[in-house]
mmCIF file of C-alpha atoms in Angstrom:
data_model
loop_
_atom_site.group_PDB
_atom_site.id
_atom_site.type_symbol
_atom_site.label_atom_id
_atom_site.label_comp_id
_atom_site.label_asym_id
_atom_site.label_seq_id
_atom_site.Cartn_x
_atom_site.Cartn_y
_atom_site.Cartn_z
ATOM 1 C CA MET Y 1 -22.267 -0.162 32.778
ATOM 2 C CA ARG Y 2 -21.647 -0.884 29.157
ATOM 3 C CA PHE Y 3 -21.510 2.627 28.482
ATOM 4 C CA PHE Y 4 -19.237 3.055 31.149
ATOM 5 C CA VAL Y 5 -16.925 0.557 29.467
ATOM 6 C CA ARG Y 6 -17.213 1.822 26.401
ATOM 7 C CA SER Y 7 -16.219 5.268 27.034
ATOM 8 C CA SER Y 8 -13.054 4.158 29.025
ATOM 9 C CA LEU Y 9 -12.275 2.090 26.072
ATOM 10 C CA THR Y 10 -12.886 5.045 23.602
ATOM 11 C CA ALA Y 11 -10.959 6.939 25.581
ATOM 12 C CA LEU Y 12 -8.152 4.460 25.445
ATOM 13 C CA ARG Y 13 -8.370 4.404 22.157
ATOM 14 C CA GLY Y 14 -8.087 7.893 21.396
ATOM 15 C CA ALA Y 15 -4.788 7.786 23.798
ATOM 16 C CA ALA Y 16 -3.206 5.005 21.194
ATOM 17 C CA PHE Y 17 -4.429 7.311 18.197
ATOM 18 C CA GLN Y 18 -2.631 9.903 19.288
ATOM 19 C CA GLY Y 19 0.638 8.444 19.536
ATOM 20 C CA HIS Y 20 0.667 8.399 24.150
ATOM 21 C CA PRO Y 21 2.135 4.999 24.836
ATOM 22 C CA VAL Y 22 -1.089 3.185 27.167
ATOM 23 C CA GLU Y 23 1.264 2.434 30.288
ATOM 24 C CA SER Y 24 3.616 0.023 29.455
ATOM 25 C CA SER Y 25 1.365 -1.082 25.909
ATOM 26 C CA ILE Y 26 4.120 -3.251 23.903
ATOM 27 C CA THR Y 27 2.386 -4.104 21.093
ATOM 28 C CA GLY Y 28 -0.951 -3.969 19.442
ATOM 29 C CA LEU Y 29 -2.288 -7.178 20.887
ATOM 30 C CA ASP Y 30 -0.918 -6.343 23.979
ATOM 31 C CA MET Y 31 -2.620 -3.067 24.390
ATOM 32 C CA LEU Y 32 -6.019 -4.831 23.237
ATOM 33 C CA GLY Y 33 -5.153 -7.131 26.101
ATOM 34 C CA MET Y 34 -4.805 -4.712 28.650
ATOM 35 C CA ASN Y 35 -8.145 -3.389 27.421
ATOM 36 C CA ARG Y 36 -9.651 -7.325 28.411
ATOM 37 C CA SER Y 37 -7.822 -6.619 31.793
ATOM 38 C CA MET Y 38 -9.488 -3.306 32.533
ATOM 39 C CA TYR Y 39 -12.918 -4.756 31.254
ATOM 40 C CA ARG Y 40 -12.690 -7.742 33.286
ATOM 41 C CA THR Y 41 -12.116 -5.454 36.259
ATOM 42 C CA PHE Y 42 -15.389 -3.607 35.043
ATOM 43 C CA THR Y 43 -17.628 -6.577 34.571
ATOM 44 C CA ASP Y 44 -17.301 -10.242 34.788
ATOM 45 C CA VAL Y 45 -18.838 -10.580 31.467
ATOM 46 C CA ASN Y 46 -15.719 -11.689 29.765
ATOM 47 C CA LEU Y 47 -15.508 -14.602 32.375
ATOM 48 C CA VAL Y 48 -19.448 -14.967 31.941
ATOM 49 C CA ALA Y 49 -18.634 -15.452 28.120
ATOM 50 C CA ARG Y 50 -15.536 -18.145 28.394
ATOM 51 C CA GLU Y 51 -18.072 -20.196 30.610
ATOM 52 C CA ASN Y 52 -20.496 -19.958 28.028
ATOM 53 C CA TYR Y 53 -18.300 -20.734 25.297
ATOM 54 C CA CYS Y 54 -17.305 -23.999 27.196
ATOM 55 C CA ALA Y 55 -20.729 -24.631 27.224
ATOM 56 C CA ASN Y 56 -21.886 -23.987 24.184
ATOM 57 C CA PRO Y 57 -18.816 -23.617 21.903
ATOM 58 C CA GLU Y 58 -20.339 -22.976 18.519
ATOM 59 C CA VAL Y 59 -22.568 -20.312 19.415
ATOM 60 C CA VAL Y 60 -20.919 -17.993 21.318
ATOM 61 C CA THR Y 61 -17.461 -16.741 20.142
ATOM 62 C CA THR Y 62 -15.439 -14.861 23.099
ATOM 63 C CA PRO Y 63 -14.198 -11.355 22.541
ATOM 64 C CA THR Y 64 -10.566 -12.861 22.661
ATOM 65 C CA GLN Y 65 -11.383 -15.060 19.784
ATOM 66 C CA SER Y 66 -12.981 -12.380 17.706
ATOM 67 C CA LEU Y 67 -9.956 -10.224 18.413
ATOM 68 C CA LEU Y 68 -7.305 -12.400 17.744
ATOM 69 C CA ALA Y 69 -8.735 -13.345 14.083
ATOM 70 C CA THR Y 70 -6.447 -11.209 12.403
ATOM 71 C CA PRO Y 71 -8.154 -9.492 9.340
ATOM 72 C CA THR Y 72 -6.993 -10.678 6.187
ATOM 73 C CA HIS Y 73 -6.575 -8.400 3.315
ATOM 74 C CA SER Y 74 -9.313 -9.265 0.771
ATOM 75 C CA ARG Y 75 -10.431 -6.268 -1.150
ATOM 76 C CA SER Y 76 -13.687 -5.061 -0.295
ATOM 77 C CA SER Y 77 -16.493 -5.451 -2.334
ATOM 78 C CA VAL Y 78 -17.634 -2.301 -1.795
ATOM 79 C CA VAL Y 79 -15.633 0.232 -4.131
ATOM 80 C CA ASP Y 80 -16.296 3.890 -4.295
ATOM 81 C CA ARG Y 81 -17.039 5.684 -6.473
ATOM 82 C CA SER Y 82 -13.326 8.041 -6.939
ATOM 83 C CA THR Y 83 -11.630 4.949 -7.664
ATOM 84 C CA LEU Y 84 -13.613 3.730 -10.504
ATOM 85 C CA VAL Y 85 -12.610 7.427 -11.698
ATOM 86 C CA MET Y 86 -9.193 7.196 -11.113
ATOM 87 C CA ALA Y 87 -8.850 4.019 -12.509
ATOM 88 C CA PHE Y 88 -10.292 4.902 -15.772
ATOM 89 C CA HIS Y 89 -8.565 8.007 -15.764
ATOM 90 C CA SER Y 90 -5.321 6.033 -15.185
ATOM 91 C CA ALA Y 91 -6.295 3.428 -18.203
ATOM 92 C CA ALA Y 92 -6.957 6.752 -20.547
ATOM 93 C CA LEU Y 93 -3.584 8.409 -19.806
ATOM 94 C CA ASN Y 94 -1.702 4.826 -20.441
ATOM 95 C CA LEU Y 95 -3.259 4.393 -23.356
ATOM 96 C CA PHE Y 96 -2.562 7.785 -24.637
ATOM 97 C CA GLY Y 97 1.272 7.272 -24.047
ATOM 98 C CA LEU Y 98 1.317 4.322 -25.325
ATOM 99 C CA ILE Y 99 0.009 5.494 -28.768
ATOM 100 C CA LEU Y 100 2.586 8.390 -28.717
ATOM 101 C CA LEU Y 101 5.200 6.336 -27.617
ATOM 102 C CA PHE Y 102 4.511 3.849 -30.746
ATOM 103 C CA HIS Y 103 4.088 6.890 -33.230
ATOM 104 C CA ALA Y 104 7.492 8.180 -31.826
ATOM 105 C CA VAL Y 105 9.499 4.961 -31.980
ATOM 106 C CA TYR Y 106 8.367 4.444 -35.416
ATOM 107 C CA SER Y 107 8.839 8.176 -36.157
ATOM 108 C CA ALA Y 108 12.306 7.575 -35.000
ATOM 109 C CA TYR Y 109 12.683 4.332 -37.016
ATOM 110 C CA GLU Y 110 11.468 5.860 -40.531
ATOM 111 C CA HIS Y 111 13.878 9.073 -39.628
ATOM 112 C CA ALA Y 112 16.731 5.959 -39.073
ATOM 113 C CA LEU Y 113 15.713 4.648 -43.161
ATOM 114 C CA LEU Y 114 16.276 8.390 -44.205
ATOM 115 C CA PRO Y 115 19.593 8.521 -46.552
ATOM 116 C CA PRO Y 116 22.112 10.341 -44.422
ATOM 117 C CA PRO Y 117 22.495 14.016 -45.540
ATOM 118 C CA THR Y 118 25.366 14.527 -47.265
ATOM 119 C CA SER Y 119 26.823 17.106 -44.821
ATOM 120 C CA HIS Y 120 26.127 16.334 -41.272
ATOM 121 C CA PRO Y 121 25.182 19.413 -39.151
ATOM 122 C CA PRO Y 122 27.276 19.613 -36.257
ATOM 123 C CA LEU Y 123 26.100 18.260 -32.852
ATOM 124 C CA SER Y 124 25.788 20.612 -30.714
ATOM 125 C CA SER Y 125 28.192 20.341 -27.870
ATOM 126 C CA SER Y 126 28.605 23.008 -24.963
ATOM 127 C CA SER Y 127 31.865 23.251 -23.568
ATOM 128 C CA THR Y 128 31.002 22.761 -19.968
ATOM 129 C CA LEU Y 129 29.757 18.727 -20.306
ATOM 130 C CA LEU Y 130 31.822 16.511 -20.469
ATOM 131 C CA SER Y 131 32.045 15.008 -23.997
ATOM 132 C CA SER Y 132 31.669 11.059 -22.797
ATOM 133 C CA LEU Y 133 28.045 12.816 -21.108
ATOM 134 C CA ASN Y 134 26.976 14.522 -24.038
ATOM 135 C CA PRO Y 135 23.493 12.679 -25.525
ATOM 136 C CA ARG Y 136 24.397 12.451 -29.121
ATOM 137 C CA ILE Y 137 21.096 12.361 -30.544
ATOM 138 C CA ASP Y 138 20.417 12.792 -34.089
ATOM 139 C CA LEU Y 139 16.773 12.879 -33.816
ATOM 140 C CA PRO Y 140 14.620 15.526 -34.595
ATOM 141 C CA ALA Y 141 13.460 17.696 -32.307
ATOM 142 C CA ASP Y 142 9.498 16.752 -32.183
ATOM 143 C CA ILE Y 143 10.339 13.185 -31.883
ATOM 144 C CA THR Y 144 12.713 13.515 -29.250
ATOM 145 C CA LEU Y 145 10.204 15.526 -27.156
ATOM 146 C CA GLU Y 146 7.024 13.271 -28.145
ATOM 147 C CA THR Y 147 9.243 10.248 -26.501
ATOM 148 C CA ILE Y 148 9.896 11.883 -23.675
ATOM 149 C CA LEU Y 149 6.413 13.003 -23.103
ATOM 150 C CA ALA Y 150 4.967 9.709 -24.063
ATOM 151 C CA VAL Y 151 7.607 7.745 -21.093
ATOM 152 C CA LEU Y 152 6.307 11.430 -19.011
ATOM 153 C CA ILE Y 153 2.507 10.391 -19.254
ATOM 154 C CA LEU Y 154 3.111 6.318 -19.102
ATOM 155 C CA CYS Y 155 4.827 7.354 -15.711
ATOM 156 C CA PHE Y 156 1.869 9.259 -14.646
ATOM 157 C CA GLY Y 157 -0.306 6.643 -15.480
ATOM 158 C CA ILE Y 158 1.271 3.920 -14.446
ATOM 159 C CA VAL Y 159 1.851 5.681 -10.999
ATOM 160 C CA SER Y 160 -1.457 6.930 -10.491
ATOM 161 C CA GLY Y 161 -3.207 3.458 -11.457
ATOM 162 C CA SER Y 162 -1.235 1.582 -8.600
ATOM 163 C CA PRO Y 163 -3.157 0.211 -5.198
ATOM 164 C CA GLU Y 164 -2.865 2.921 -2.505
ATOM 165 C CA LEU Y 165 -0.577 2.342 -0.180
ATOM 166 C CA ARG Y 166 -1.328 1.538 3.429
ATOM 167 C CA PRO Y 167 -0.013 3.199 6.541
ATOM 168 C CA VAL Y 168 2.738 1.573 8.180
ATOM 169 C CA GLU Y 169 1.895 2.291 11.945
ATOM 170 C CA TRP Y 170 -0.215 0.178 13.457
ATOM 171 C CA ALA Y 171 -2.040 2.655 15.104
ATOM 172 C CA GLU Y 172 -2.652 4.920 11.946
ATOM 173 C CA TRP Y 173 -3.583 1.641 9.705
ATOM 174 C CA ALA Y 174 -6.703 0.806 12.506
ATOM 175 C CA GLY Y 175 -7.716 4.149 12.727
ATOM 176 C CA LYS Y 176 -8.174 4.712 9.135
ATOM 177 C CA LEU Y 177 -9.825 1.409 9.066
ATOM 178 C CA GLU Y 178 -11.995 2.331 11.471
ATOM 179 C CA ARG Y 179 -13.011 5.615 9.969
ATOM 180 C CA GLU Y 180 -13.131 4.843 6.537
ATOM 181 C CA LYS Y 181 -15.332 1.963 6.920
ATOM 182 C CA GLN Y 182 -17.606 2.891 10.017
ATOM 183 C CA ASP Y 183 -20.550 2.796 8.038
ATOM 184 C CA LEU Y 184 -20.421 -0.617 6.583
ATOM 185 C CA THR Y 185 -22.816 -2.871 7.448
ATOM 186 C CA ASP Y 186 -22.118 -6.559 8.755
ATOM 187 C CA ALA Y 187 -22.554 -8.007 5.258
ATOM 188 C CA ALA Y 188 -19.882 -6.436 4.179
ATOM 189 C CA ALA Y 189 -17.929 -7.270 6.816
ATOM 190 C CA GLY Y 190 -18.528 -10.326 7.479
ATOM 191 C CA ALA Y 191 -18.130 -11.535 3.605
ATOM 192 C CA GLY Y 192 -15.049 -10.150 2.953
ATOM 193 C CA GLY Y 193 -13.090 -9.751 6.262
ATOM 194 C CA GLY Y 194 -9.791 -7.810 5.327
ATOM 195 C CA MET Y 195 -10.119 -4.075 5.156
ATOM 196 C CA GLY Y 196 -13.950 -3.596 5.778
ATOM 197 C CA ARG Y 197 -13.341 -5.220 9.273
ATOM 198 C CA ASN Y 198 -12.892 -2.917 12.293
ATOM 199 C CA PRO Y 199 -10.250 -4.182 14.015
ATOM 200 C CA TYR Y 200 -12.018 -3.200 16.718
ATOM 201 C CA ARG Y 201 -15.257 -4.710 16.612
ATOM 202 C CA GLY Y 202 -14.734 -7.343 19.025
ATOM 203 C CA LEU Y 203 -14.179 -4.646 21.527
ATOM 204 C CA ASP Y 204 -17.193 -3.095 20.307
ATOM 205 C CA GLU Y 205 -19.904 -5.598 19.991
ATOM 206 C CA ARG Y 206 -19.319 -7.452 23.036
ATOM 207 C CA VAL Y 207 -22.081 -9.392 25.321
ATOM 208 C CA GLY Y 208 -23.345 -6.585 27.756
ATOM 209 C CA PHE Y 209 -24.867 -9.036 29.852
ATOM 210 C CA LEU Y 210 -25.395 -12.694 30.367
ATOM 211 C CA ASP Y 211 -27.951 -14.822 32.650
ATOM 212 C CA ILE Y 212 -24.897 -17.270 32.216
ATOM 213 C CA ARG Y 213 -27.211 -19.631 35.011
ATOM 214 C CA GLY Y 214 -29.684 -19.929 32.728
ATOM 215 C CA ALA Y 215 -28.160 -20.374 29.635
ATOM 216 C CA ARG Y 216 -26.300 -23.176 31.200
ATOM 217 C CA ARG Y 217 -30.121 -24.004 32.090
ATOM 218 C CA GLU Y 218 -31.309 -24.233 28.772
ATOM 219 C CA PHE Y 219 -27.893 -25.667 27.328
ATOM 220 C CA ALA Y 220 -28.244 -28.972 29.717
ATOM 221 C CA ALA Y 221 -32.170 -29.141 28.407
ATOM 222 C CA TRP Y 222 -31.122 -28.906 25.316
ATOM 223 C CA VAL Y 223 -28.293 -31.643 25.676
ATOM 224 C CA ARG Y 224 -30.875 -33.828 27.462
ATOM 225 C CA GLU Y 225 -33.891 -33.348 24.654
ATOM 226 C CA GLY Y 226 -31.282 -34.564 22.194
ATOM 227 C CA GLY Y 227 -30.045 -37.478 23.662
ATOM 228 C CA GLY Y 228 -33.429 -38.455 24.513
ATOM 229 C CA GLY Y 229 -34.494 -38.201 21.043
ATOM 230 C CA ALA Y 230 -31.195 -39.928 19.738
ATOM 231 C CA SER Y 231 -30.885 -43.140 21.734
ATOM 232 C CA MET E 1 17.604 0.225 21.985
ATOM 233 C CA ALA E 2 16.047 3.333 21.387
ATOM 234 C CA GLU E 3 14.788 2.016 18.370
ATOM 235 C CA GLU E 4 13.087 -1.041 19.561
ATOM 236 C CA ARG E 5 11.182 1.059 22.610
ATOM 237 C CA GLU E 6 10.063 3.409 19.526
ATOM 238 C CA LEU E 7 8.785 0.382 17.920
ATOM 239 C CA GLN E 8 7.104 -0.834 21.095
ATOM 240 C CA ILE E 9 5.590 2.591 21.419
ATOM 241 C CA HIS E 10 4.704 2.896 17.621
ATOM 242 C CA PRO E 11 4.011 -1.067 16.346
ATOM 243 C CA ILE E 12 4.494 -1.468 13.178
ATOM 244 C CA MET E 13 2.112 -3.622 10.681
ATOM 245 C CA GLN E 14 4.558 -5.913 8.914
ATOM 246 C CA GLU E 15 1.818 -6.256 6.215
ATOM 247 C CA SER E 16 1.378 -3.012 4.858
ATOM 248 C CA MET E 17 4.899 -2.629 4.821
ATOM 249 C CA GLN E 18 5.030 -5.839 2.575
ATOM 250 C CA HIS E 19 2.225 -4.279 0.385
ATOM 251 C CA ASN E 20 3.763 -0.673 -0.121
ATOM 252 C CA ALA E 21 7.373 -2.724 -0.726
ATOM 253 C CA ARG E 22 5.369 -4.727 -3.943
ATOM 254 C CA ILE E 23 4.045 -2.114 -5.136
ATOM 255 C CA VAL E 24 6.959 0.551 -5.352
ATOM 256 C CA SER E 25 8.595 -2.593 -6.824
ATOM 257 C CA ASN E 26 6.137 -2.996 -9.626
ATOM 258 C CA ILE E 27 5.949 0.416 -10.080
ATOM 259 C CA ARG E 28 9.544 0.497 -10.717
ATOM 260 C CA ALA E 29 9.816 -2.766 -12.682
ATOM 261 C CA LEU E 30 6.951 -1.569 -15.199
ATOM 262 C CA THR E 31 8.854 2.143 -15.895
ATOM 263 C CA ALA E 32 12.607 0.709 -16.000
ATOM 264 C CA SER E 33 11.745 -1.045 -19.567
ATOM 265 C CA LEU E 34 9.403 1.960 -20.177
ATOM 266 C CA PHE E 35 12.953 3.949 -20.070
ATOM 267 C CA GLY E 36 14.621 1.421 -21.739
ATOM 268 C CA VAL E 37 12.367 1.798 -24.625
ATOM 269 C CA ALA E 38 12.806 5.708 -24.404
ATOM 270 C CA ALA E 39 16.416 5.140 -23.908
ATOM 271 C CA GLY E 40 17.141 3.237 -27.213
ATOM 272 C CA THR E 41 14.447 5.309 -29.451
ATOM 273 C CA LEU E 42 16.429 8.590 -28.908
ATOM 274 C CA GLY E 43 19.813 6.398 -29.468
ATOM 275 C CA LEU E 44 21.504 7.012 -26.055
ATOM 276 C CA GLU E 45 24.795 5.398 -25.640
ATOM 277 C CA SER E 46 26.778 4.189 -22.393
ATOM 278 C CA PHE E 47 26.892 7.375 -19.778
ATOM 279 C CA PRO E 48 24.396 8.919 -21.032
ATOM 280 C CA GLY E 49 21.791 6.300 -21.115
ATOM 281 C CA PHE E 50 22.562 5.238 -17.236
ATOM 282 C CA LEU E 51 22.025 8.693 -16.578
ATOM 283 C CA PHE E 52 18.761 8.872 -17.842
ATOM 284 C CA TYR E 53 17.535 5.537 -16.144
ATOM 285 C CA LEU E 54 18.935 7.275 -13.171
ATOM 286 C CA PHE E 55 16.914 10.640 -13.435
ATOM 287 C CA GLY E 56 13.672 8.641 -14.621
ATOM 288 C CA THR E 57 14.130 6.798 -11.374
ATOM 289 C CA LEU E 58 14.376 9.915 -9.478
ATOM 290 C CA ILE E 59 11.265 11.205 -11.450
ATOM 291 C CA ILE E 60 9.279 7.810 -10.212
ATOM 292 C CA SER E 61 10.025 8.334 -6.495
ATOM 293 C CA LEU E 62 8.877 12.039 -7.015
ATOM 294 C CA LEU E 63 5.973 11.116 -8.242
ATOM 295 C CA ILE E 64 5.151 8.498 -5.769
ATOM 296 C CA TYR E 65 6.090 10.499 -3.016
ATOM 297 C CA ALA E 66 3.414 13.171 -4.128
ATOM 298 C CA PHE E 67 0.637 10.902 -5.699
ATOM 299 C CA ARG E 68 1.047 7.651 -3.551
ATOM 300 C CA ALA E 69 2.402 8.684 -0.511
ATOM 301 C CA GLU E 70 0.589 12.262 0.412
ATOM 302 C CA GLY E 71 3.801 13.980 0.818
ATOM 303 C CA LYS E 72 4.000 11.613 3.938
ATOM 304 C CA PRO E 73 6.299 9.314 3.153
ATOM 305 C CA ASN E 74 6.596 8.920 6.948
ATOM 306 C CA MET E 75 3.434 7.821 7.420
ATOM 307 C CA TYR E 76 3.734 4.597 4.537
ATOM 308 C CA PHE E 77 7.483 3.866 4.624
ATOM 309 C CA TYR E 78 8.918 2.793 7.730
ATOM 310 C CA LYS E 79 11.954 3.920 6.364
ATOM 311 C CA PRO E 80 11.367 6.412 3.334
ATOM 312 C CA LEU E 81 14.949 7.245 2.257
ATOM 313 C CA ALA E 82 15.777 3.458 1.885
ATOM 314 C CA ASP E 83 12.441 2.141 0.706
ATOM 315 C CA LEU E 84 11.068 4.757 -1.429
ATOM 316 C CA TRP E 85 14.262 6.496 -2.646
ATOM 317 C CA MET E 86 16.440 4.086 -2.762
ATOM 318 C CA GLY E 87 14.317 0.673 -2.718
ATOM 319 C CA ASP E 88 14.693 -1.110 -5.830
ATOM 320 C CA LEU E 89 17.173 1.079 -7.671
ATOM 321 C CA PHE E 90 19.277 -0.814 -9.395
ATOM 322 C CA GLY E 91 16.372 -4.075 -9.519
ATOM 323 C CA GLY E 92 14.883 -2.303 -12.599
ATOM 324 C CA LEU E 93 18.367 -1.884 -14.380
ATOM 325 C CA MET E 94 18.607 -4.978 -16.230
ATOM 326 C CA SER E 95 14.841 -4.602 -17.570
ATOM 327 C CA PHE E 96 16.063 -1.126 -18.716
ATOM 328 C CA VAL E 97 19.390 -2.859 -20.516
ATOM 329 C CA LEU E 98 17.272 -5.774 -22.259
ATOM 330 C CA THR E 99 14.515 -3.179 -23.680
ATOM 331 C CA TRP E 100 17.330 -0.178 -24.143
ATOM 332 C CA THR E 101 19.480 -2.393 -26.367
ATOM 333 C CA LEU E 102 16.404 -4.236 -28.262
ATOM 334 C CA PHE E 103 15.197 -0.404 -28.825
ATOM 335 C CA TYR E 104 18.293 0.915 -30.363
ATOM 336 C CA GLY E 105 18.835 -2.278 -32.105
ATOM 337 C CA LEU E 106 15.408 -1.976 -33.792
ATOM 338 C CA VAL E 107 15.551 1.752 -34.633
ATOM 339 C CA LYS E 108 19.411 2.210 -35.498
ATOM 340 C CA ALA E 109 20.255 -0.854 -37.202
#
């Protein structure tokens, strides 16, 4: 039975990922809501879980609860190696660009301190360009090039050092999480939550079958025992 | 109506949108002052300076498009034209002008 439910869920999830509308699925939660109703028709475990939750609220979390716990976006403690390498590259690029920029600015400053030449060289002015748009740069070409190169290097370093963008579509986002963090254990997922958490975990890790009457009997016995001890 | 239906079929993660917008605006704020440094050092005046800024933001957009969005802006931005290409276009203009005038004064004066 559990296998059946799981396979049907997988099929439904696949449909959601490919972007097909699953009948009247409205939002992500609504989609999950439909999963729950499907699930309820297959087994009564959801009902059982809820009963059990009423009986012993601290032990059992219902699928609904774990589903509704929206994942927070703290960064996962597990950082893969490529991210570190990338960060190092961008830091090195930024440092190099900053040194270049500093050198270029100081060179321009030194150049400005030089006494002006007696015969000013004619500035290059093309006839096609408007005179107001003509950048009158009277710096040597090497300082100009160095400045522009430094800025380009810094731009590249900043962009490549920035954190990754996240997919905006819910299905893409959830699929990416699931694919990337499949191998993470519960320790990472449970501690950090956030990106390490599979958004479908609540559906994946449900109680398959529970002897609800037995559990209730045990719980009643436990209550009776504790009550007797306390009073 | 059509847009609403599209949103219902493909729901959007609000938090991801905010995250992406924050990253883009961070990059733009950082690089705008950088362009100001370059423009001031080169001694640009009036129109060429602002053209330099526009050109720089275009380069930044291209870099984000190529390296952060991996060439798929539709996956990372709900409205790529507004969020990536035009987003925060003039947000960094003030810091640009600030560092532009500062470095122009430092180098030329």
